[in-house]
Short mmCIF file of C-alpha atoms in Angstrom, two decimals:
data_model
loop_
_atom_site.label_atom_id
_atom_site.label_comp_id
_atom_site.label_asym_id
_atom_site.label_seq_id
_atom_site.Cartn_x
_atom_site.Cartn_y
_atom_site.Cartn_z
CA UNK A 145 98.93 211.95 224.51
CA UNK A 146 98.42 211.55 228.26
CA UNK A 147 96.91 208.12 227.59
CA UNK A 148 100.34 207.05 226.34
CA UNK A 149 102.14 208.12 229.51
CA UNK A 150 102.71 205.46 232.17
CA UNK A 151 103.52 205.99 235.85
CA UNK A 152 105.66 203.24 237.41
CA UNK A 153 106.32 202.80 241.14
CA UNK A 154 109.18 200.49 242.13
CA UNK A 155 108.84 198.36 245.27
CA UNK A 156 106.58 200.80 247.11
CA UNK A 157 106.66 200.06 250.84
CA UNK A 158 103.62 202.00 252.09
CA UNK A 159 100.36 201.12 250.26
CA UNK A 160 99.03 204.59 251.08
CA UNK A 161 101.60 206.03 248.66
CA UNK A 162 100.12 203.89 245.88
CA UNK A 163 96.67 205.28 246.59
CA UNK A 164 97.94 208.86 246.80
CA UNK A 165 99.72 208.35 243.49
CA UNK A 166 96.49 207.17 241.86
CA UNK A 167 94.74 210.29 243.15
CA UNK A 168 97.53 212.54 241.83
CA UNK A 169 97.32 210.85 238.44
CA UNK A 170 93.55 211.14 238.11
CA UNK A 171 93.63 214.81 239.07
CA UNK A 172 95.90 215.46 236.09
CA UNK A 173 94.21 213.13 233.60
CA UNK A 174 96.58 210.13 233.64
CA UNK A 175 95.35 206.60 234.21
CA UNK A 176 98.12 204.07 233.38
CA UNK A 177 99.66 202.88 236.66
CA UNK A 178 102.20 200.04 236.89
CA UNK A 179 103.71 198.64 240.07
CA UNK A 180 106.98 196.73 240.48
CA UNK A 181 106.82 194.19 243.33
CA UNK A 182 104.89 196.35 245.84
CA UNK A 183 105.14 195.21 249.46
CA UNK A 184 101.38 195.21 249.96
CA UNK A 185 98.84 195.55 247.15
CA UNK A 186 95.83 195.49 246.88
CA UNK A 187 95.33 197.09 250.27
CA UNK A 188 92.60 199.02 252.09
CA UNK A 189 94.98 201.88 252.85
CA UNK A 190 95.72 202.31 249.16
CA UNK A 191 92.00 202.47 248.38
CA UNK A 192 91.38 204.95 251.21
CA UNK A 193 94.15 207.27 250.04
CA UNK A 194 93.04 207.09 246.40
CA UNK A 195 89.95 209.22 247.24
CA UNK A 196 87.89 208.73 244.09
CA UNK A 197 90.65 207.20 241.99
CA UNK A 198 90.10 203.56 242.95
CA UNK A 199 89.39 202.79 239.27
CA UNK A 200 93.08 203.48 238.56
CA UNK A 201 94.04 201.04 241.32
CA UNK A 202 91.67 198.44 239.88
CA UNK A 203 93.42 198.70 236.48
CA UNK A 204 96.96 198.88 237.88
CA UNK A 205 99.33 196.25 236.50
CA UNK A 206 101.85 194.53 238.78
CA UNK A 207 105.21 193.33 237.38
CA UNK A 208 108.06 191.35 238.88
CA UNK A 209 110.76 193.55 237.28
CA UNK A 210 111.17 197.03 235.86
CA UNK A 211 112.48 195.50 232.63
CA UNK A 212 109.09 193.86 232.05
CA UNK A 213 107.20 197.08 232.78
CA UNK A 214 109.11 199.20 230.24
CA UNK A 215 109.62 196.64 227.47
CA UNK A 216 107.08 198.36 225.18
CA UNK A 217 108.11 201.96 226.03
CA UNK A 218 109.96 204.25 223.61
CA UNK A 219 111.07 206.60 226.39
CA UNK A 220 111.70 205.84 230.08
CA UNK A 221 112.40 208.69 232.50
CA UNK A 222 113.78 207.77 235.92
CA UNK A 223 113.17 210.26 238.71
CA UNK A 224 116.33 210.17 240.80
CA UNK A 225 118.85 212.44 242.48
CA UNK A 226 121.45 209.67 242.23
CA UNK A 227 124.67 210.66 240.47
CA UNK A 228 126.29 208.23 238.03
CA UNK A 229 129.74 208.03 236.44
CA UNK A 230 128.20 207.98 232.95
CA UNK A 231 124.93 209.91 233.30
CA UNK A 232 121.88 209.52 231.13
CA UNK A 233 120.47 212.50 229.23
CA UNK A 234 119.30 214.60 232.14
CA UNK A 235 116.36 216.90 232.92
CA UNK A 236 116.85 219.48 235.69
CA UNK A 237 113.40 221.03 235.24
CA UNK A 238 110.01 219.37 235.31
CA UNK A 239 108.61 221.39 232.42
CA UNK A 240 111.52 220.43 230.14
CA UNK A 241 110.89 216.78 230.98
CA UNK A 242 107.17 217.15 230.30
CA UNK A 243 107.63 218.75 226.87
CA UNK A 244 109.91 215.90 225.79
CA UNK A 245 107.65 213.22 227.26
CA UNK A 246 104.53 214.60 225.56
CA UNK A 247 106.34 214.89 222.22
CA UNK A 248 107.51 211.28 222.40
CA UNK A 249 104.09 210.07 223.54
CA UNK A 250 102.86 210.82 220.02
CA UNK A 251 104.90 207.82 218.84
CA UNK A 252 104.51 205.30 221.65
CA UNK A 253 104.44 204.60 225.36
CA UNK A 254 106.43 206.86 227.69
CA UNK A 255 107.14 205.84 231.29
CA UNK A 256 108.02 207.88 234.37
CA UNK A 257 109.68 205.70 236.99
CA UNK A 258 109.71 206.50 240.72
CA UNK A 259 111.79 204.53 243.20
CA UNK A 260 111.42 203.30 246.75
CA UNK A 261 110.55 205.64 249.60
CA UNK A 262 113.83 204.95 251.40
CA UNK A 263 116.49 205.02 248.69
CA UNK A 264 114.92 205.58 245.27
CA UNK A 265 116.15 203.80 242.15
CA UNK A 266 119.27 201.67 241.95
CA UNK A 267 121.91 202.15 239.25
CA UNK A 268 120.83 198.84 237.73
CA UNK A 269 117.26 200.12 237.44
CA UNK A 270 118.46 203.36 235.88
CA UNK A 271 120.08 201.22 233.17
CA UNK A 272 116.54 200.51 231.94
CA UNK A 273 115.83 204.26 231.61
CA UNK A 274 116.53 206.49 228.63
CA UNK A 275 116.56 209.73 230.63
CA UNK A 276 116.95 210.91 234.21
CA UNK A 277 114.96 213.61 236.00
CA UNK A 278 116.11 215.44 239.13
CA UNK A 279 113.52 217.90 240.40
CA UNK A 280 114.97 221.22 241.66
CA UNK A 281 114.26 220.78 245.38
CA UNK A 282 115.86 222.44 248.39
CA UNK A 283 119.45 221.05 248.48
CA UNK A 284 119.33 221.05 252.30
CA UNK A 285 116.30 218.71 252.26
CA UNK A 286 115.87 217.33 248.72
CA UNK A 287 113.75 214.24 249.47
CA UNK A 288 110.17 214.23 248.17
CA UNK A 289 107.45 211.80 249.16
CA UNK A 290 106.88 209.55 246.15
CA UNK A 291 103.26 210.62 245.62
CA UNK A 292 104.29 214.28 245.88
CA UNK A 293 106.90 213.71 243.19
CA UNK A 294 104.26 212.07 241.00
CA UNK A 295 101.93 215.03 241.57
CA UNK A 296 104.58 217.54 240.51
CA UNK A 297 105.45 215.57 237.38
CA UNK A 298 101.87 214.89 236.32
CA UNK A 299 101.06 218.60 236.74
CA UNK A 300 103.87 219.46 234.33
CA UNK A 301 102.73 216.73 231.93
CA UNK A 302 99.17 218.04 231.85
CA UNK A 303 100.39 221.58 231.20
CA UNK A 304 102.66 220.40 228.39
CA UNK A 305 99.87 218.38 226.77
CA UNK A 306 97.43 221.28 227.09
CA UNK A 307 99.84 223.63 225.36
CA UNK A 308 100.77 221.20 222.58
CA UNK A 309 98.12 222.43 220.15
CA UNK A 310 97.93 220.64 216.75
CA UNK A 311 99.43 223.62 214.91
CA UNK A 312 102.60 223.18 216.98
CA UNK A 313 103.17 219.68 215.55
CA UNK A 314 105.67 219.20 212.69
CA UNK A 315 104.38 219.21 209.13
CA UNK A 316 104.84 216.22 206.81
CA UNK A 317 107.84 217.94 205.23
CA UNK A 318 109.49 218.03 208.66
CA UNK A 319 108.74 214.40 209.48
CA UNK A 320 112.06 213.23 208.04
CA UNK A 321 113.93 214.95 210.85
CA UNK A 322 115.42 212.08 212.86
CA UNK A 323 114.48 213.82 216.13
CA UNK A 324 110.81 213.43 215.21
CA UNK A 325 111.06 209.77 214.18
CA UNK A 326 109.66 207.04 216.46
CA UNK A 327 112.03 205.69 219.09
CA UNK A 328 112.48 201.95 219.62
CA UNK A 329 110.78 200.23 222.56
CA UNK A 330 113.10 199.17 225.36
CA UNK A 331 112.78 195.49 224.44
CA UNK A 332 114.21 196.22 220.98
CA UNK A 333 117.05 198.30 222.43
CA UNK A 334 117.89 195.52 224.91
CA UNK A 335 117.87 192.99 222.04
CA UNK A 336 120.29 195.20 220.10
CA UNK A 337 122.64 195.41 223.11
CA UNK A 338 122.52 191.62 223.49
CA UNK A 339 123.33 191.14 219.78
CA UNK A 340 126.21 193.60 220.06
CA UNK A 341 127.57 191.86 223.18
CA UNK A 342 127.43 188.44 221.47
CA UNK A 343 129.20 189.72 218.34
CA UNK A 344 131.94 191.49 220.28
CA UNK A 345 132.38 188.51 222.61
CA UNK A 346 132.86 186.23 219.60
CA UNK A 347 135.37 188.68 218.13
CA UNK A 348 137.40 188.68 221.34
CA UNK A 349 136.78 192.37 221.97
CA UNK A 350 136.08 191.97 225.70
CA UNK A 351 139.63 191.17 226.79
CA UNK A 352 139.58 193.23 230.01
CA UNK A 353 136.89 191.72 232.26
CA UNK A 354 136.98 194.55 234.82
CA UNK A 355 136.75 197.46 232.36
CA UNK A 356 132.92 197.59 232.34
CA UNK A 357 133.13 197.89 228.56
CA UNK A 358 129.67 196.47 227.95
CA UNK A 359 128.04 198.99 230.27
CA UNK A 360 130.01 201.86 228.70
CA UNK A 361 129.00 200.83 225.17
CA UNK A 362 125.36 200.60 226.23
CA UNK A 363 125.56 204.13 227.65
CA UNK A 364 127.09 205.44 224.43
CA UNK A 365 124.20 204.11 222.35
CA UNK A 366 121.73 205.25 225.00
CA UNK A 367 122.99 208.84 224.82
CA UNK A 368 122.85 208.71 221.01
CA UNK A 369 119.03 208.68 221.28
CA UNK A 370 118.67 206.45 218.21
CA UNK A 371 115.47 206.35 216.20
CA UNK A 372 113.83 202.99 215.50
CA UNK A 373 115.06 203.13 211.90
CA UNK A 374 118.65 203.88 212.99
CA UNK A 375 118.63 201.05 215.52
CA UNK A 376 117.30 198.61 212.90
CA UNK A 377 120.13 199.67 210.60
CA UNK A 378 122.72 198.99 213.31
CA UNK A 379 121.16 195.59 214.05
CA UNK A 380 121.38 194.76 210.35
CA UNK A 381 125.02 195.87 210.31
CA UNK A 382 125.87 193.57 213.24
CA UNK A 383 124.11 190.65 211.53
CA UNK A 384 126.01 191.27 208.27
CA UNK A 385 129.38 191.50 210.02
CA UNK A 386 128.67 188.40 212.11
CA UNK A 387 127.79 186.37 209.01
CA UNK A 388 131.23 187.14 207.55
#
């Protein structure tokens, strides 16, 4: 299950943090590192800080955008203390996040996204996430170094995977529970939102340009936590209505 969990760093400024992240990952048995437009990579400082985890750096994949990095993921968890008007499903505890991430990793790729050293993730980047994680730090000084945050999260992920023994998995008779069904990758969810926008635009639904209706609708479907089968049904419904 840990092989299906991806760590993503967004626009990391200090290459040493990339190396320290690789070390934190290897210590806890994770190996899938993705980088979004890092300021300096590859870099000798990153290799020095990796301390035995340079193989993770060698396999790290660099993307231009977060959207590209999570396109094949069924669950994307953004680590951020940022408050939003319409919040994503939220984790306040690392172990709760880890249990959910490990469970979903049985069905596909799961990503944990960590933002810039100076100001974290933007609201636009959080739009590409399915969940948000805020670690319970000291409210008087809540800022964690990015590699420290990765270390805390990967520790919880390893514990959750270690405790998820096979006899804790659902039986075949329970597999029809929608909570246990595979979730759609982000690319499919984005395609659904684009189809919905086109259909509603054609129907004249967006008649108040400053109401942020498209963003609010996207958040509604995001919070619904749709399975892949449910999303396919909605896409078919939009297609049928549009053809009429």
